Amino acid sequence: MNPVRSLILAAAGSDAVRRVVSTAPVTRRVARRFVAGETLAEALDRTGDLVEHGLRVTLGHLGGAAADRRTAERTVQTHLALLDQLHDSGLAGDAEVSLRLSAVGQALDERLALDSATRICAAAEQGGTTVTLDMEDHTTTDSTLRVLAELHRAWPSTGVALQARLRRTPADCRALAGHRVRLCKGAYAEPASVAFTDPHEVDLNYVRCANALLAGPGYPMFATHDPRLIGIVAERARWHDRAPEGFEFQLLLGARPAEQTRLAAEGHVVRVYAPHGEQWYGYLTRRLAERPADAALFLRSLVSRS
């Protein structure tokens, strides 16, 4: 592993370093690039800025898996408040929410996660927007898709993320090609028995999955920062005679902002995944570990406060 990446990931796991670095002005400035804000008000302001620049948004609340029902309920209430504010601010037409089922009780009880997601989807419909379920490691895939199937009974617009890293995903894409599907490469370290480990094979599977989604009547959402895959997807969309509004590209907040603007200027629908919440520090350090060019700013903040 790159030594700078190792140092950053070590910092991410240190409570002492977190307390010092999270208050450093330079860290806050870097955090603003990748995180929409700690509070709902900050997240809404950032969403408005992105929408004004011709981008759409999906807001993901930062936090870990719910350890108990009380924590799951707090997360539900946070999503309900966000949906109310999206509606009241007039942003619901351009912004939706992404929901991790683990944050609303999936590991405790699948029925609890379904009930929580049901309340959130109902509020989203009332507020004029949609929900997309995030996908986590492969052990949760079947559970997430079971919850999705139940949600589709009342809210067929509910989306889901699928990971091209998993060997099963082309079949899942064919099964869900009539719905909203976010296709990403996948960020979890998975065993070779269920996932491709060679990056080239992951890319090939991504294209297989993209073709399956584009061939269906649903709404594909292609989450990738890879310029080669973006070009391939755009070409395959033309081959499948997809209108520009019939699919979208999704990129993380702060990742390749010039590419986001370029794609939007070319007429593509571009949606920014904008994380928000108080637990931004771990997310920030993971993003910086993936971007060596930004790591120097983070490391200087460590030195300046030591």
XYZ file of C-alpha atoms in Angstrom:
306
model
C 0.000 0.000 0.000
C 1.155 3.547 -0.752
C 2.779 4.892 2.468
C 0.824 8.167 2.277
C -2.419 6.217 1.933
C -1.415 4.037 4.876
C -0.753 7.100 7.013
C -4.088 8.669 6.135
C -6.017 5.490 6.863
C -4.202 5.166 10.175
C -5.218 8.735 10.976
C -8.811 7.855 10.125
C -8.810 5.203 12.837
C -7.207 7.312 15.552
C -9.547 9.156 17.913
C -6.703 11.370 19.120
C -5.753 12.428 15.597
C -9.407 12.886 14.660
C -10.014 15.291 17.541
C -7.019 17.430 16.576
C -7.301 17.351 12.807
C -11.067 17.696 12.481
C -10.870 21.212 13.945
C -7.993 22.382 11.722
C -9.081 25.107 9.253
C -7.303 23.447 6.329
C -9.103 20.167 7.044
C -12.436 21.964 7.069
C -11.623 23.529 3.713
C -10.750 20.158 2.205
C -13.833 18.609 3.788
C -16.077 21.141 2.077
C -14.894 19.787 -1.252
C -16.110 16.267 -0.507
C -18.867 16.732 2.107
C -22.021 18.788 1.640
C -22.123 19.853 5.283
C -22.576 18.715 8.857
C -26.092 20.104 9.272
C -29.197 19.776 7.127
C -29.104 23.524 6.481
C -25.559 23.282 5.124
C -26.462 20.279 2.983
C -29.468 22.109 1.542
C -27.386 25.191 0.751
C -24.806 23.047 -1.052
C -27.552 21.226 -2.926
C -28.961 24.534 -4.093
C -25.540 25.615 -5.375
C -25.125 22.391 -7.360
C -28.610 22.642 -8.848
C -27.942 26.237 -9.898
C -24.962 24.922 -11.879
C -27.137 22.482 -13.811
C -26.468 19.386 -11.719
C -28.805 17.067 -9.877
C -28.071 15.686 -6.428
C -28.521 12.586 -4.304
C -27.938 13.208 -0.607
C -26.432 10.447 1.510
C -26.371 10.720 5.302
C -23.024 9.767 6.855
C -23.044 7.361 9.774
C -22.482 3.768 10.754
C -24.800 0.810 10.970
C -27.513 1.119 13.589
C -26.544 -0.760 16.741
C -30.034 -0.535 18.224
C -33.561 0.535 17.369
C -33.141 3.960 18.928
C -30.213 4.756 16.640
C -32.145 3.473 13.628
C -35.082 5.718 14.525
C -32.820 8.773 14.800
C -31.577 8.079 11.290
C -35.128 7.754 10.015
C -36.034 11.097 11.567
C -32.988 12.713 9.945
C -34.128 11.499 6.536
C -37.701 12.643 7.123
C -36.490 16.107 8.112
C -34.267 16.265 5.033
C -37.143 15.303 2.757
C -39.376 17.957 4.308
C -36.713 20.586 3.725
C -36.058 19.479 0.150
C -39.753 19.965 -0.556
C -40.025 23.289 1.267
C -36.940 24.674 -0.498
C -38.208 23.729 -3.947
C -35.274 21.372 -4.567
C -37.145 18.067 -4.561
C -37.407 18.002 -8.351
C -33.622 17.957 -8.675
C -32.520 16.183 -5.506
C -33.289 12.814 -3.966
C -31.917 10.834 -1.026
C -29.707 7.765 -0.875
C -30.459 5.368 1.969
C -28.226 2.725 3.542
C -30.451 0.042 5.015
C -27.793 -0.804 7.598
C -28.305 2.665 9.069
C -31.988 1.976 9.684
C -31.700 -1.439 11.280
C -30.969 -4.024 8.564
C -28.498 -5.949 10.720
C -30.941 -5.957 13.637
C -34.064 -7.034 11.794
C -34.841 -6.950 8.078
C -38.458 -6.088 8.857
C -37.298 -3.069 10.853
C -35.255 -1.898 7.857
C -38.247 -2.386 5.569
C -40.554 -0.478 7.898
C -38.001 2.335 8.174
C -37.495 2.499 4.407
C -41.262 2.442 3.894
C -41.679 5.581 6.001
C -38.862 7.309 4.134
C -40.208 6.339 0.697
C -43.692 7.546 1.646
C -42.257 10.899 2.732
C -40.219 11.126 -0.466
C -43.306 10.548 -2.604
C -45.239 13.145 -0.645
C -42.362 15.596 -1.083
C -42.034 15.008 -4.816
C -38.773 13.090 -4.938
C -37.333 9.584 -4.825
C -35.123 7.258 -2.790
C -32.217 5.097 -3.940
C -31.012 2.247 -1.735
C -27.245 2.084 -1.366
C -25.649 -1.342 -1.628
C -23.117 -2.528 0.929
C -21.008 -5.704 1.062
C -22.179 -8.874 -0.691
C -23.613 -10.422 2.486
C -26.387 -7.799 2.431
C -27.273 -8.031 -1.272
C -30.118 -10.534 -1.025
C -31.628 -8.749 1.980
C -31.445 -5.375 0.222
C -33.096 -6.753 -2.904
C -35.860 -8.356 -0.818
C -36.559 -4.999 0.813
C -36.464 -3.325 -2.604
C -39.018 -5.772 -4.001
C -41.413 -4.906 -1.175
C -40.884 -1.180 -1.673
C -41.528 -1.530 -5.411
C -45.078 -2.651 -4.638
C -45.977 0.900 -3.593
C -43.046 2.919 -4.944
C -41.752 1.464 -8.213
C -39.525 4.533 -8.631
C -37.329 3.419 -5.715
C -33.809 2.902 -6.997
C -30.999 0.613 -5.940
C -27.243 0.481 -6.371
C -25.658 -2.612 -7.922
C -21.949 -3.355 -7.934
C -20.144 -4.470 -11.094
C -17.477 -6.082 -8.911
C -19.896 -8.878 -8.009
C -20.214 -11.834 -10.380
C -23.986 -11.976 -9.884
C -24.647 -8.402 -10.986
C -25.387 -8.933 -14.720
C -28.285 -11.197 -13.732
C -29.471 -8.649 -11.152
C -29.293 -5.917 -13.803
C -31.415 -7.947 -16.196
C -33.961 -8.591 -13.446
C -34.128 -4.904 -12.487
C -33.743 -3.347 -15.941
C -37.259 -1.936 -15.697
C -36.411 0.184 -12.651
C -34.004 2.852 -11.489
C -30.588 1.231 -11.018
C -27.333 2.889 -10.026
C -24.434 0.883 -11.432
C -21.124 1.370 -9.632
C -17.888 -0.609 -9.578
C -18.118 -1.398 -5.866
C -15.880 -0.309 -3.021
C -15.910 -3.373 -0.780
C -13.137 -5.956 -0.513
C -14.990 -9.096 -1.532
C -13.815 -12.729 -1.832
C -12.943 -14.037 -5.299
C -15.715 -16.608 -4.971
C -18.338 -13.856 -5.372
C -16.435 -10.965 -6.951
C -13.944 -10.132 -9.656
C -10.606 -9.071 -8.215
C -8.895 -8.015 -11.451
C -9.725 -4.356 -12.281
C -9.952 -5.183 -15.990
C -12.535 -7.886 -15.315
C -14.510 -5.444 -13.162
C -14.550 -2.987 -16.064
C -15.680 -5.672 -18.498
C -18.481 -6.645 -16.136
C -19.437 -2.992 -15.781
C -19.945 -2.782 -19.551
C -21.952 -6.027 -19.581
C -24.181 -4.610 -16.861
C -24.498 -1.252 -18.621
C -25.718 -2.981 -21.772
C -28.262 -4.972 -19.790
C -29.635 -1.815 -18.176
C -29.667 0.210 -21.396
C -31.546 -2.585 -23.162
C -34.361 -2.437 -20.604
C -37.184 0.080 -20.106
C -35.898 1.430 -16.787
C -33.691 4.365 -15.860
C -29.974 3.507 -15.553
C -27.697 5.647 -13.400
C -23.997 5.141 -14.147
C -21.826 5.942 -11.152
C -18.216 6.118 -12.291
C -15.353 8.597 -12.482
C -13.508 6.500 -15.049
C -13.308 8.583 -18.260
C -12.978 5.455 -20.397
C -16.146 3.918 -18.938
C -17.999 7.220 -19.265
C -17.114 7.286 -22.954
C -18.159 3.648 -23.443
C -21.470 4.192 -21.658
C -22.213 7.275 -23.771
C -21.502 5.279 -26.940
C -23.619 2.320 -25.814
C -26.468 4.682 -24.912
C -26.418 6.032 -28.473
C -26.377 2.472 -29.822
C -29.428 1.639 -27.700
C -31.073 4.846 -28.965
C -31.312 6.302 -25.488
C -32.298 9.960 -25.272
C -30.042 12.082 -23.004
C -32.785 12.285 -20.390
C -33.190 8.498 -20.410
C -30.143 7.807 -18.234
C -27.678 9.698 -16.086
C -24.109 9.821 -14.900
C -23.355 10.022 -11.185
C -20.144 11.291 -9.618
C -19.101 11.963 -6.033
C -19.113 15.496 -4.701
C -15.612 16.895 -5.200
C -14.541 14.231 -7.683
C -13.675 15.505 -11.165
C -15.833 18.649 -10.945
C -14.695 19.802 -14.398
C -15.928 16.513 -15.862
C -19.272 16.970 -14.126
C -19.630 20.398 -15.712
C -18.490 19.139 -19.121
C -20.962 16.266 -19.183
C -23.816 18.552 -18.120
C -22.859 21.087 -20.804
C -23.033 18.307 -23.408
C -26.640 17.677 -22.420
C -26.168 14.676 -20.144
C -28.037 14.352 -16.875
C -25.375 14.496 -14.149
C -26.168 13.727 -10.515
C -23.736 14.428 -7.689
C -23.627 12.062 -4.717
C -23.374 14.518 -1.827
C -22.683 13.012 1.618
C -23.617 15.034 4.687
C -23.658 14.691 8.456
C -21.548 15.039 11.550
C -19.606 11.819 10.922
C -17.720 13.309 7.984
C -14.172 12.700 9.197
C -13.928 9.001 8.295
C -15.491 9.636 4.897
C -13.045 12.470 4.206
C -9.991 10.429 5.074
C -11.146 7.556 2.864
C -11.610 9.946 -0.056
C -8.176 11.487 0.493
C -6.577 8.053 0.683
C -7.899 7.497 -2.837
C -6.589 10.862 -4.094
C -2.823 11.338 -3.522
C -2.938 14.820 -5.049
C -5.114 16.010 -2.162
C -3.288 14.061 0.529
C -0.609 16.724 0.993
C -3.217 19.203 2.248
C -4.407 16.722 4.819
C -0.881 15.821 5.976
C 0.046 19.508 6.298
C -2.924 19.894 8.617
C -1.499 17.108 10.777
C 1.914 18.798 10.929
C 0.532 22.268 11.567
C -1.457 21.071 14.606
C 1.154 18.703 16.083
